[in-house]
Amino acid sequence: SQTIHQWPATLVQPVGSPLSLECTVEGTSNPNLYWYRQAAGRGLQLLFYSVGIGQISSEVPQNLSASRPQDRQFILSSKKLLLSDSGFYLCAWSAEVYGYTFGSGTRLTVV
Amino acid sequence: SQKIEQNSEALNIQEGKTATLTCNYTNYSPAYLQWYRQDPGRGPVFLLLIRENEKEKRKERLKVTFDTTLKQSLFHITASQPADSATYLCALQAGTALIFGKGTTLSVSS
């Protein structure tokens, strides 16, 4: 069966520090991968998606970036965090036309 | 501009009643629409997908309708239970990725 792993679960980082969140998927090949952010009281905002290794599409211009170094690995990064980067970050995968499977999320607080 | 609106931020109902949640969209022509459940501090969980040529879809106590003329989907939970309390999100495919509404938080009281 397919599983998705996302870590860490919580993270407190100072303003200006770097960020690296990792997501891996097991049990499927060539999945579509996504990063979403959910700020307090707001909906899910699509940040990045990837349809293959090295293929990244950005939906929202910001100081975040994403990479897909391997087929089932998706990384969200930042060189310098801002207060506004705080939120609940969710990784998800999908295959063709079907529901997304989300990871358990990372609660990021920038202080 | 494209919009997905879930018209109620919160819905409170009594156990045993039917909960009806609404999702409206503008400036989209989605081939299908999806509904998810999200519990506090957790990622959304996929519930149902309905295609544009399907008027209605059911799964146990859940029923979804999709009216492409009205640009609306209704999500029903029959015989609701306190365990159904959660935030429910509708989502549309826009390009390669799903775009989500802000959700409706359902509270079922016993």
Short mmCIF file of C-alpha atoms in Angstrom, two decimals:
data_model
loop_
_atom_site.label_atom_id
_atom_site.label_comp_id
_atom_site.label_asym_id
_atom_site.label_seq_id
_atom_site.Cartn_x
_atom_site.Cartn_y
_atom_site.Cartn_z
CA SER A 1 0.00 0.00 0.00
CA GLN A 2 1.01 3.58 -0.53
CA THR A 3 2.22 5.70 2.38
CA ILE A 4 3.47 9.24 2.70
CA HIS A 5 5.91 10.43 5.30
CA GLN A 6 6.45 14.02 6.28
CA TRP A 7 8.76 15.43 8.92
CA PRO A 8 9.31 17.04 11.29
CA ALA A 9 5.87 17.31 12.90
CA THR A 10 6.62 20.63 14.56
CA LEU A 11 9.33 23.19 14.08
CA VAL A 12 10.14 26.51 15.73
CA GLN A 13 12.64 28.58 13.79
CA PRO A 14 13.94 32.13 14.20
CA VAL A 15 13.42 34.76 11.54
CA GLY A 16 16.19 34.65 8.98
CA SER A 17 17.06 30.99 9.55
CA PRO A 18 16.96 28.37 6.77
CA LEU A 19 14.26 25.73 6.36
CA SER A 20 14.15 22.23 4.97
CA LEU A 21 11.03 20.06 5.11
CA GLU A 22 11.08 16.61 3.58
CA CYS A 23 8.36 14.41 2.20
CA THR A 24 8.70 10.86 0.89
CA VAL A 25 6.19 8.54 -0.69
CA GLU A 26 6.31 4.75 -0.67
CA GLY A 27 4.46 2.15 -2.69
CA THR A 28 3.96 4.10 -5.92
CA SER A 29 6.01 5.26 -8.88
CA ASN A 30 6.08 8.64 -10.59
CA PRO A 31 3.51 10.27 -8.33
CA ASN A 32 2.44 13.87 -8.67
CA LEU A 33 3.69 15.66 -5.56
CA TYR A 34 2.42 18.83 -3.94
CA TRP A 35 3.26 21.27 -1.15
CA TYR A 36 0.39 23.19 0.45
CA ARG A 37 0.36 25.68 3.31
CA GLN A 38 -2.53 26.34 5.65
CA ALA A 39 -2.25 29.54 7.67
CA ALA A 40 -4.35 30.05 10.77
CA GLY A 41 -7.99 30.61 9.80
CA ARG A 42 -7.24 30.30 6.11
CA GLY A 43 -7.68 27.66 3.46
CA LEU A 44 -5.13 25.40 1.86
CA GLN A 45 -2.81 27.36 -0.41
CA LEU A 46 -0.97 25.50 -3.15
CA LEU A 47 2.74 26.35 -3.08
CA PHE A 48 4.45 23.94 -5.47
CA TYR A 49 3.70 20.85 -7.48
CA SER A 50 5.85 18.39 -9.37
CA VAL A 51 4.97 15.86 -12.06
CA GLY A 52 8.44 14.32 -12.23
CA ILE A 53 12.04 14.44 -11.06
CA GLY A 54 13.43 17.95 -11.37
CA GLN A 55 10.10 19.34 -12.59
CA ILE A 56 8.78 21.99 -10.21
CA SER A 57 5.96 24.44 -10.76
CA SER A 58 5.50 27.37 -8.39
CA GLU A 59 2.07 28.77 -7.74
CA VAL A 60 2.89 31.61 -5.37
CA PRO A 61 5.99 33.82 -5.61
CA GLN A 62 7.71 33.90 -2.23
CA ASN A 63 10.95 33.09 -0.50
CA LEU A 64 10.27 29.36 -0.55
CA SER A 65 11.57 26.86 -3.07
CA ALA A 66 11.00 23.19 -3.76
CA SER A 67 13.07 20.39 -5.21
CA ARG A 68 12.46 16.81 -6.28
CA PRO A 69 15.80 15.05 -6.29
CA GLN A 70 14.29 11.57 -6.47
CA ASP A 71 11.04 10.16 -7.84
CA ARG A 72 9.40 9.84 -4.44
CA GLN A 73 11.09 12.66 -2.52
CA PHE A 74 9.89 16.25 -2.35
CA ILE A 75 11.70 18.95 -0.37
CA LEU A 76 10.53 22.41 0.64
CA SER A 77 13.23 24.92 1.46
CA SER A 78 13.90 28.48 2.38
CA LYS A 79 17.18 30.36 2.75
CA LYS A 80 15.77 32.94 5.16
CA LEU A 81 12.46 32.51 6.94
CA LEU A 82 10.01 35.35 7.45
CA LEU A 83 7.38 35.65 10.16
CA SER A 84 4.74 35.27 7.44
CA ASP A 85 6.10 31.80 6.63
CA SER A 86 4.49 30.42 9.79
CA GLY A 87 1.79 27.90 9.10
CA PHE A 88 0.86 24.27 8.66
CA TYR A 89 2.74 22.74 5.74
CA LEU A 90 1.28 19.71 4.03
CA CYS A 91 2.76 17.42 1.44
CA ALA A 92 0.47 15.36 -0.78
CA TRP A 93 0.66 12.91 -3.64
CA SER A 94 -1.75 11.82 -6.34
CA ALA A 95 -1.89 9.45 -9.26
CA GLU A 96 -4.01 10.43 -12.25
CA VAL A 97 -7.59 11.35 -11.51
CA TYR A 98 -8.17 10.42 -7.92
CA GLY A 99 -8.07 11.88 -4.45
CA TYR A 100 -4.95 13.29 -2.95
CA THR A 101 -3.23 11.57 -0.04
CA PHE A 102 -1.82 14.06 2.43
CA GLY A 103 0.97 13.67 4.92
CA SER A 104 0.51 14.43 8.59
CA GLY A 105 1.86 17.96 8.19
CA THR A 106 4.53 20.17 9.75
CA ARG A 107 3.53 22.96 12.08
CA LEU A 108 6.09 25.72 11.49
CA THR A 109 6.33 28.68 13.83
CA VAL A 110 8.74 31.44 12.90
CA VAL A 111 9.72 33.57 15.90
CA SER B 1 -11.18 35.64 -11.07
CA GLN B 2 -11.56 32.01 -10.09
CA LYS B 3 -13.23 31.36 -6.76
CA ILE B 4 -14.30 28.41 -4.67
CA GLU B 5 -16.66 29.33 -1.85
CA GLN B 6 -18.00 27.23 0.96
CA ASN B 7 -20.71 29.51 2.15
CA SER B 8 -20.75 28.51 5.81
CA GLU B 9 -17.68 28.68 7.98
CA ALA B 10 -19.48 26.72 10.68
CA LEU B 11 -22.50 24.47 10.87
CA ASN B 12 -23.99 23.13 14.10
CA ILE B 13 -26.51 20.30 14.03
CA GLN B 14 -27.92 17.70 16.36
CA GLU B 15 -27.03 14.05 16.25
CA GLY B 16 -29.21 12.06 13.87
CA LYS B 17 -29.96 14.99 11.57
CA THR B 18 -28.69 15.42 8.03
CA ALA B 19 -25.88 17.90 7.53
CA THR B 20 -25.77 19.70 4.19
CA LEU B 21 -22.67 21.62 3.15
CA THR B 22 -22.45 23.80 0.05
CA CYS B 23 -19.61 24.48 -2.35
CA ASN B 24 -19.96 27.09 -5.09
CA TYR B 25 -17.41 27.98 -7.72
CA THR B 26 -16.98 30.65 -10.37
CA ASN B 27 -14.87 30.86 -13.51
CA TYR B 28 -14.00 27.17 -13.42
CA SER B 29 -15.05 24.35 -15.68
CA PRO B 30 -13.92 21.39 -13.59
CA ALA B 31 -14.04 17.89 -14.93
CA TYR B 32 -14.53 16.66 -11.37
CA LEU B 33 -14.89 17.87 -7.81
CA GLN B 34 -13.64 16.33 -4.58
CA TRP B 35 -14.54 16.47 -0.89
CA TYR B 36 -12.16 16.02 2.01
CA ARG B 37 -12.40 15.81 5.77
CA GLN B 38 -9.84 17.53 7.99
CA ASP B 39 -9.51 17.04 11.73
CA PRO B 40 -7.62 19.62 13.85
CA GLY B 41 -3.86 19.36 13.43
CA ARG B 42 -4.14 16.67 10.75
CA GLY B 43 -3.90 16.56 6.98
CA PRO B 44 -7.10 16.37 4.91
CA VAL B 45 -8.48 12.92 4.13
CA PHE B 46 -10.09 12.20 0.77
CA LEU B 47 -13.77 11.26 0.95
CA LEU B 48 -15.42 11.38 -2.46
CA LEU B 49 -14.81 12.38 -6.06
CA ILE B 50 -17.64 13.21 -8.45
CA ARG B 51 -17.21 13.74 -12.17
CA GLU B 52 -18.97 16.38 -14.26
CA ASN B 53 -21.16 13.78 -15.93
CA GLU B 54 -22.29 12.34 -12.59
CA LYS B 55 -25.19 14.02 -10.84
CA GLU B 56 -24.86 12.19 -7.56
CA LYS B 57 -22.49 9.89 -5.75
CA ARG B 58 -22.91 7.99 -2.48
CA LYS B 59 -20.61 6.34 0.01
CA GLU B 60 -22.17 4.92 3.14
CA ARG B 61 -23.80 7.89 4.92
CA LEU B 62 -22.26 10.42 2.54
CA LYS B 63 -23.87 11.82 -0.59
CA VAL B 64 -22.44 14.37 -3.02
CA THR B 65 -24.25 16.14 -5.84
CA PHE B 66 -22.67 18.13 -8.65
CA ASP B 67 -24.60 20.67 -10.71
CA THR B 68 -22.38 22.14 -13.42
CA THR B 69 -25.14 24.52 -14.51
CA LEU B 70 -25.47 26.05 -11.05
CA LYS B 71 -21.72 25.61 -10.48
CA GLN B 72 -22.47 24.02 -7.15
CA SER B 73 -21.84 20.87 -5.19
CA LEU B 74 -23.78 19.76 -2.13
CA PHE B 75 -22.31 17.38 0.44
CA HIS B 76 -24.72 15.53 2.72
CA ILE B 77 -24.05 13.47 5.83
CA THR B 78 -27.13 11.54 6.88
CA ALA B 79 -27.78 10.30 10.41
CA SER B 80 -24.93 12.50 11.63
CA GLN B 81 -22.88 11.48 14.65
CA PRO B 82 -20.58 13.44 16.98
CA ALA B 83 -17.67 11.61 15.31
CA ASP B 84 -18.57 13.43 12.08
CA SER B 85 -17.48 16.71 13.67
CA ALA B 86 -14.63 18.07 11.54
CA THR B 87 -13.86 20.59 8.81
CA TYR B 88 -15.00 19.56 5.34
CA LEU B 89 -13.24 20.92 2.27
CA CYS B 90 -14.29 20.93 -1.33
CA ALA B 91 -11.68 21.02 -4.07
CA LEU B 92 -11.52 21.53 -7.82
CA GLN B 93 -8.88 20.62 -10.31
CA ALA B 94 -7.27 23.76 -11.73
CA GLY B 95 -4.58 22.77 -14.17
CA THR B 96 -2.43 20.06 -12.64
CA ALA B 97 -3.32 20.68 -8.99
CA LEU B 98 -6.31 20.88 -6.70
CA ILE B 99 -7.56 24.21 -5.44
CA PHE B 100 -9.41 24.03 -2.11
CA GLY B 101 -12.19 25.99 -0.55
CA LYS B 102 -11.69 27.33 2.98
CA GLY B 103 -13.89 24.65 4.46
CA THR B 104 -16.96 24.35 6.62
CA THR B 105 -16.52 23.25 10.23
CA LEU B 106 -19.29 20.88 11.22
CA SER B 107 -20.16 20.33 14.87
CA VAL B 108 -22.57 17.53 15.72
CA SER B 109 -23.94 17.63 19.24
CA SER B 110 -25.37 14.64 21.07
#
